[in-house]
Amino acid sequence: SLKNHVDPRTYDYLRRLFKLMDVPETKFTRYRPWFLSLMLQEPSLHGMSETLGVEEFLTRRAHTNGKPVLGLESAREHADIFLGLSDRQSEAMLLIMFIPAERGSGSAGDALANAWRRGDADTDTRIFMDGFRGFPSLADRLLTNRNRKWMPKIEGYLRSGKTYFVVAGTAHMGGPNGVLALLHERGYHIEQL
């Protein structure tokens, strides 16, 4: 039960939230906090299309053009990112969604979108990391550690003599532990077009 994995105050907050959404308590109590976080981030819950995202667009285009689509991590490795969270990390991941940004005017979402449009991965990464300021181990698990694990695969692509198109969330690209910085440290020339 969710009650066994979160603080009673968190549980009470979720109970009230789901009641407002007309979701019976029995429907959400069987999930871990990290899974609820992912569910609540679903684009369809916010009136957005699940088929218009960048990843979906690029995947469809690759399939249309007969290009293979590979992952930087297996489905199991991706699932283990969440399955291996401690109760505290899992609860933090959920609660971070409800903590208002402390960034003056405009929302963090607007700032992320504006930085993305400008191609400013460092700002996107900083905003993401700011949201996890009180939970650095969670930020490391979701972002930094994965970036480092991806390096051998990306370097293999670079050394293969073939052309690869690598896609990852913008927060993975920027900052001192981002994919671009890690490649630069290894002597690769990075150029943004």
mmCIF file of C-alpha atoms in Angstrom:
data_model
loop_
_atom_site.group_PDB
_atom_site.id
_atom_site.type_symbol
_atom_site.label_atom_id
_atom_site.label_comp_id
_atom_site.label_asym_id
_atom_site.label_seq_id
_atom_site.Cartn_x
_atom_site.Cartn_y
_atom_site.Cartn_z
ATOM 1 C CA SER A 1 0.000 0.000 0.000
ATOM 2 C CA LEU A 2 1.122 3.542 -0.723
ATOM 3 C CA LYS A 3 0.614 4.291 2.985
ATOM 4 C CA ASN A 4 3.637 2.093 3.731
ATOM 5 C CA HIS A 5 5.932 4.116 1.472
ATOM 6 C CA VAL A 6 5.173 7.782 2.172
ATOM 7 C CA ASP A 7 4.851 10.157 5.089
ATOM 8 C CA PRO A 8 1.254 10.340 6.433
ATOM 9 C CA ARG A 9 1.080 14.024 5.407
ATOM 10 C CA THR A 10 1.975 13.112 1.830
ATOM 11 C CA TYR A 11 -0.628 10.389 1.810
ATOM 12 C CA ASP A 12 -3.290 12.782 3.076
ATOM 13 C CA TYR A 13 -2.356 15.318 0.399
ATOM 14 C CA LEU A 14 -2.578 12.662 -2.333
ATOM 15 C CA ARG A 15 -5.873 11.386 -0.996
ATOM 16 C CA ARG A 16 -7.325 14.916 -1.266
ATOM 17 C CA LEU A 17 -5.768 15.494 -4.696
ATOM 18 C CA PHE A 18 -7.150 12.294 -6.174
ATOM 19 C CA LYS A 19 -10.541 12.975 -4.606
ATOM 20 C CA LEU A 20 -10.627 16.269 -6.549
ATOM 21 C CA MET A 21 -9.866 14.240 -9.675
ATOM 22 C CA ASP A 22 -12.686 11.778 -8.830
ATOM 23 C CA VAL A 23 -10.188 8.931 -8.448
ATOM 24 C CA PRO A 24 -11.183 6.496 -5.685
ATOM 25 C CA GLU A 25 -8.563 5.835 -3.033
ATOM 26 C CA THR A 26 -8.426 2.159 -3.993
ATOM 27 C CA LYS A 27 -7.251 3.130 -7.503
ATOM 28 C CA PHE A 28 -4.069 4.990 -6.491
ATOM 29 C CA THR A 29 -2.999 3.323 -3.244
ATOM 30 C CA ARG A 30 -1.517 0.282 -4.952
ATOM 31 C CA TYR A 31 1.186 2.317 -6.730
ATOM 32 C CA ARG A 32 4.594 3.508 -5.571
ATOM 33 C CA PRO A 33 5.105 7.284 -5.358
ATOM 34 C CA TRP A 34 7.488 7.369 -8.334
ATOM 35 C CA PHE A 35 4.875 5.664 -10.513
ATOM 36 C CA LEU A 36 2.211 8.165 -9.452
ATOM 37 C CA SER A 37 4.639 10.936 -10.375
ATOM 38 C CA LEU A 38 5.047 9.500 -13.868
ATOM 39 C CA MET A 39 1.292 9.013 -14.223
ATOM 40 C CA LEU A 40 0.578 12.599 -13.191
ATOM 41 C CA GLN A 41 3.087 13.857 -15.761
ATOM 42 C CA GLU A 42 1.270 12.115 -18.622
ATOM 43 C CA PRO A 43 0.594 14.671 -21.378
ATOM 44 C CA SER A 44 -2.985 13.442 -21.844
ATOM 45 C CA LEU A 45 -3.825 14.454 -18.257
ATOM 46 C CA HIS A 46 -2.918 18.043 -19.094
ATOM 47 C CA GLY A 47 -4.799 18.272 -22.383
ATOM 48 C CA MET A 48 -1.643 17.706 -24.445
ATOM 49 C CA SER A 49 -1.201 15.215 -27.223
ATOM 50 C CA GLU A 50 0.854 12.098 -26.532
ATOM 51 C CA THR A 51 1.711 11.864 -30.233
ATOM 52 C CA LEU A 52 3.105 15.359 -30.784
ATOM 53 C CA GLY A 53 6.226 15.160 -28.602
ATOM 54 C CA VAL A 54 9.718 15.385 -30.071
ATOM 55 C CA GLU A 55 10.566 11.765 -29.237
ATOM 56 C CA GLU A 56 7.369 10.442 -30.821
ATOM 57 C CA PHE A 57 7.877 12.624 -33.920
ATOM 58 C CA LEU A 58 11.461 11.436 -34.419
ATOM 59 C CA THR A 59 10.575 7.793 -33.794
ATOM 60 C CA ARG A 60 7.756 7.900 -36.363
ATOM 61 C CA ARG A 61 10.034 9.611 -38.871
ATOM 62 C CA ALA A 62 12.773 7.008 -38.373
ATOM 63 C CA HIS A 63 10.278 4.167 -38.890
ATOM 64 C CA THR A 64 8.868 5.857 -41.995
ATOM 65 C CA ASN A 65 12.386 6.102 -43.430
ATOM 66 C CA GLY A 66 13.318 2.535 -42.511
ATOM 67 C CA LYS A 67 15.873 3.614 -39.892
ATOM 68 C CA PRO A 68 16.453 1.453 -36.812
ATOM 69 C CA VAL A 69 15.650 2.934 -33.418
ATOM 70 C CA LEU A 70 17.912 1.870 -30.553
ATOM 71 C CA GLY A 71 17.992 2.912 -26.908
ATOM 72 C CA LEU A 72 20.877 4.315 -24.908
ATOM 73 C CA GLU A 73 19.611 2.043 -22.156
ATOM 74 C CA SER A 74 17.521 -1.088 -22.261
ATOM 75 C CA ALA A 75 13.916 -1.088 -21.086
ATOM 76 C CA ARG A 76 15.092 -2.966 -17.976
ATOM 77 C CA GLU A 77 17.854 -0.426 -17.258
ATOM 78 C CA HIS A 78 15.333 2.387 -17.634
ATOM 79 C CA ALA A 79 12.860 0.670 -15.303
ATOM 80 C CA ASP A 80 15.624 0.010 -12.753
ATOM 81 C CA ILE A 81 16.183 3.769 -12.455
ATOM 82 C CA PHE A 82 12.771 3.935 -10.780
ATOM 83 C CA LEU A 83 12.483 0.475 -9.262
ATOM 84 C CA GLY A 84 15.704 1.042 -7.321
ATOM 85 C CA LEU A 85 14.569 4.280 -5.687
ATOM 86 C CA SER A 86 14.417 4.325 -1.919
ATOM 87 C CA ASP A 87 11.051 5.238 -0.393
ATOM 88 C CA ARG A 88 12.444 8.682 0.447
ATOM 89 C CA GLN A 89 13.676 9.270 -3.122
ATOM 90 C CA SER A 90 10.422 7.977 -4.584
ATOM 91 C CA GLU A 91 8.354 10.249 -2.347
ATOM 92 C CA ALA A 92 10.621 13.194 -3.179
ATOM 93 C CA MET A 93 10.154 12.583 -6.895
ATOM 94 C CA LEU A 94 6.415 12.832 -6.402
ATOM 95 C CA LEU A 95 6.481 15.832 -4.065
ATOM 96 C CA ILE A 96 8.795 17.853 -6.313
ATOM 97 C CA MET A 97 5.889 18.065 -8.752
ATOM 98 C CA PHE A 98 3.879 20.023 -6.200
ATOM 99 C CA ILE A 99 6.607 22.375 -4.938
ATOM 100 C CA PRO A 100 6.217 25.799 -6.570
ATOM 101 C CA ALA A 101 9.273 27.159 -8.349
ATOM 102 C CA GLU A 102 11.173 29.908 -6.559
ATOM 103 C CA ARG A 103 12.160 31.744 -9.710
ATOM 104 C CA GLY A 104 10.392 35.071 -9.790
ATOM 105 C CA SER A 105 7.942 35.743 -12.591
ATOM 106 C CA GLY A 106 6.813 33.022 -14.966
ATOM 107 C CA SER A 107 6.762 29.318 -14.362
ATOM 108 C CA ALA A 108 9.660 26.884 -14.466
ATOM 109 C CA GLY A 109 7.858 25.186 -17.361
ATOM 110 C CA ASP A 110 7.900 28.435 -19.339
ATOM 111 C CA ALA A 111 11.599 28.944 -18.593
ATOM 112 C CA LEU A 112 12.349 25.359 -19.665
ATOM 113 C CA ALA A 113 10.409 25.790 -22.903
ATOM 114 C CA ASN A 114 12.083 29.118 -23.694
ATOM 115 C CA ALA A 115 15.557 27.696 -23.055
ATOM 116 C CA TRP A 116 14.708 24.660 -25.209
ATOM 117 C CA ARG A 117 13.582 26.933 -28.080
ATOM 118 C CA ARG A 118 16.892 28.839 -27.831
ATOM 119 C CA GLY A 119 18.895 25.601 -27.739
ATOM 120 C CA ASP A 120 20.160 26.509 -24.258
ATOM 121 C CA ALA A 121 20.725 23.079 -22.727
ATOM 122 C CA ASP A 122 22.748 24.506 -19.828
ATOM 123 C CA THR A 123 19.754 26.542 -18.644
ATOM 124 C CA ASP A 124 17.388 23.582 -19.024
ATOM 125 C CA THR A 125 19.750 21.391 -17.007
ATOM 126 C CA ARG A 126 20.150 24.076 -14.324
ATOM 127 C CA ILE A 127 16.364 24.452 -13.974
ATOM 128 C CA PHE A 128 15.951 20.681 -13.755
ATOM 129 C CA MET A 129 18.718 20.406 -11.147
ATOM 130 C CA ASP A 130 17.273 23.336 -9.156
ATOM 131 C CA GLY A 131 14.080 21.329 -8.762
ATOM 132 C CA PHE A 132 16.113 18.559 -7.113
ATOM 133 C CA ARG A 133 18.293 20.850 -4.984
ATOM 134 C CA GLY A 134 17.194 19.179 -1.759
ATOM 135 C CA PHE A 135 17.578 15.702 -3.266
ATOM 136 C CA PRO A 136 20.952 15.519 -5.037
ATOM 137 C CA SER A 137 21.066 11.708 -4.928
ATOM 138 C CA LEU A 138 17.792 11.611 -6.853
ATOM 139 C CA ALA A 139 19.108 14.073 -9.461
ATOM 140 C CA ASP A 140 22.243 11.966 -9.816
ATOM 141 C CA ARG A 141 20.166 8.820 -10.291
ATOM 142 C CA LEU A 142 17.808 10.374 -12.862
ATOM 143 C CA LEU A 143 20.384 12.365 -14.809
ATOM 144 C CA THR A 144 24.097 12.384 -13.984
ATOM 145 C CA ASN A 145 24.682 8.646 -13.509
ATOM 146 C CA ARG A 146 22.749 7.827 -16.660
ATOM 147 C CA ASN A 147 24.780 10.326 -18.702
ATOM 148 C CA ARG A 148 27.986 8.605 -17.602
ATOM 149 C CA LYS A 149 26.586 5.130 -18.344
ATOM 150 C CA TRP A 150 25.663 6.235 -21.864
ATOM 151 C CA MET A 151 29.189 7.390 -22.772
ATOM 152 C CA PRO A 152 30.596 4.008 -23.920
ATOM 153 C CA LYS A 153 27.610 3.459 -26.227
ATOM 154 C CA ILE A 154 27.788 6.995 -27.663
ATOM 155 C CA GLU A 155 31.548 6.717 -28.152
ATOM 156 C CA GLY A 156 30.985 3.394 -29.904
ATOM 157 C CA TYR A 157 28.614 5.156 -32.288
ATOM 158 C CA LEU A 158 31.191 7.885 -32.921
ATOM 159 C CA ARG A 159 33.955 5.364 -33.649
ATOM 160 C CA SER A 160 31.771 3.149 -35.871
ATOM 161 C CA GLY A 161 32.224 5.178 -39.040
ATOM 162 C CA LYS A 162 28.451 5.243 -39.439
ATOM 163 C CA THR A 163 26.028 8.111 -38.896
ATOM 164 C CA TYR A 164 23.901 7.997 -35.756
ATOM 165 C CA PHE A 165 21.345 10.459 -34.467
ATOM 166 C CA VAL A 166 21.273 10.410 -30.661
ATOM 167 C CA VAL A 167 18.218 11.814 -28.919
ATOM 168 C CA ALA A 168 17.899 12.420 -25.177
ATOM 169 C CA GLY A 169 16.033 14.896 -23.020
ATOM 170 C CA THR A 170 17.538 18.367 -23.010
ATOM 171 C CA ALA A 171 18.410 18.186 -19.300
ATOM 172 C CA HIS A 172 20.803 15.339 -20.186
ATOM 173 C CA MET A 173 22.748 17.573 -22.570
ATOM 174 C CA GLY A 174 23.775 20.616 -20.535
ATOM 175 C CA GLY A 175 25.790 21.351 -17.433
ATOM 176 C CA PRO A 176 29.150 20.081 -16.232
ATOM 177 C CA ASN A 177 27.935 16.456 -16.092
ATOM 178 C CA GLY A 178 25.896 16.568 -19.273
ATOM 179 C CA VAL A 179 26.451 14.428 -22.345
ATOM 180 C CA LEU A 180 28.058 17.307 -24.253
ATOM 181 C CA ALA A 181 30.521 18.153 -21.452
ATOM 182 C CA LEU A 182 31.411 14.479 -21.004
ATOM 183 C CA LEU A 183 32.107 14.134 -24.731
ATOM 184 C CA HIS A 184 34.177 17.337 -24.698
ATOM 185 C CA GLU A 185 36.223 15.980 -21.762
ATOM 186 C CA ARG A 186 37.004 12.948 -23.923
ATOM 187 C CA GLY A 187 38.378 15.152 -26.694
ATOM 188 C CA TYR A 188 35.387 15.372 -29.014
ATOM 189 C CA HIS A 189 34.624 18.652 -30.775
ATOM 190 C CA ILE A 190 31.087 19.823 -29.972
ATOM 191 C CA GLU A 191 29.312 22.168 -32.362
ATOM 192 C CA GLN A 192 25.772 23.434 -32.015
ATOM 193 C CA LEU A 193 24.026 24.166 -35.290
#
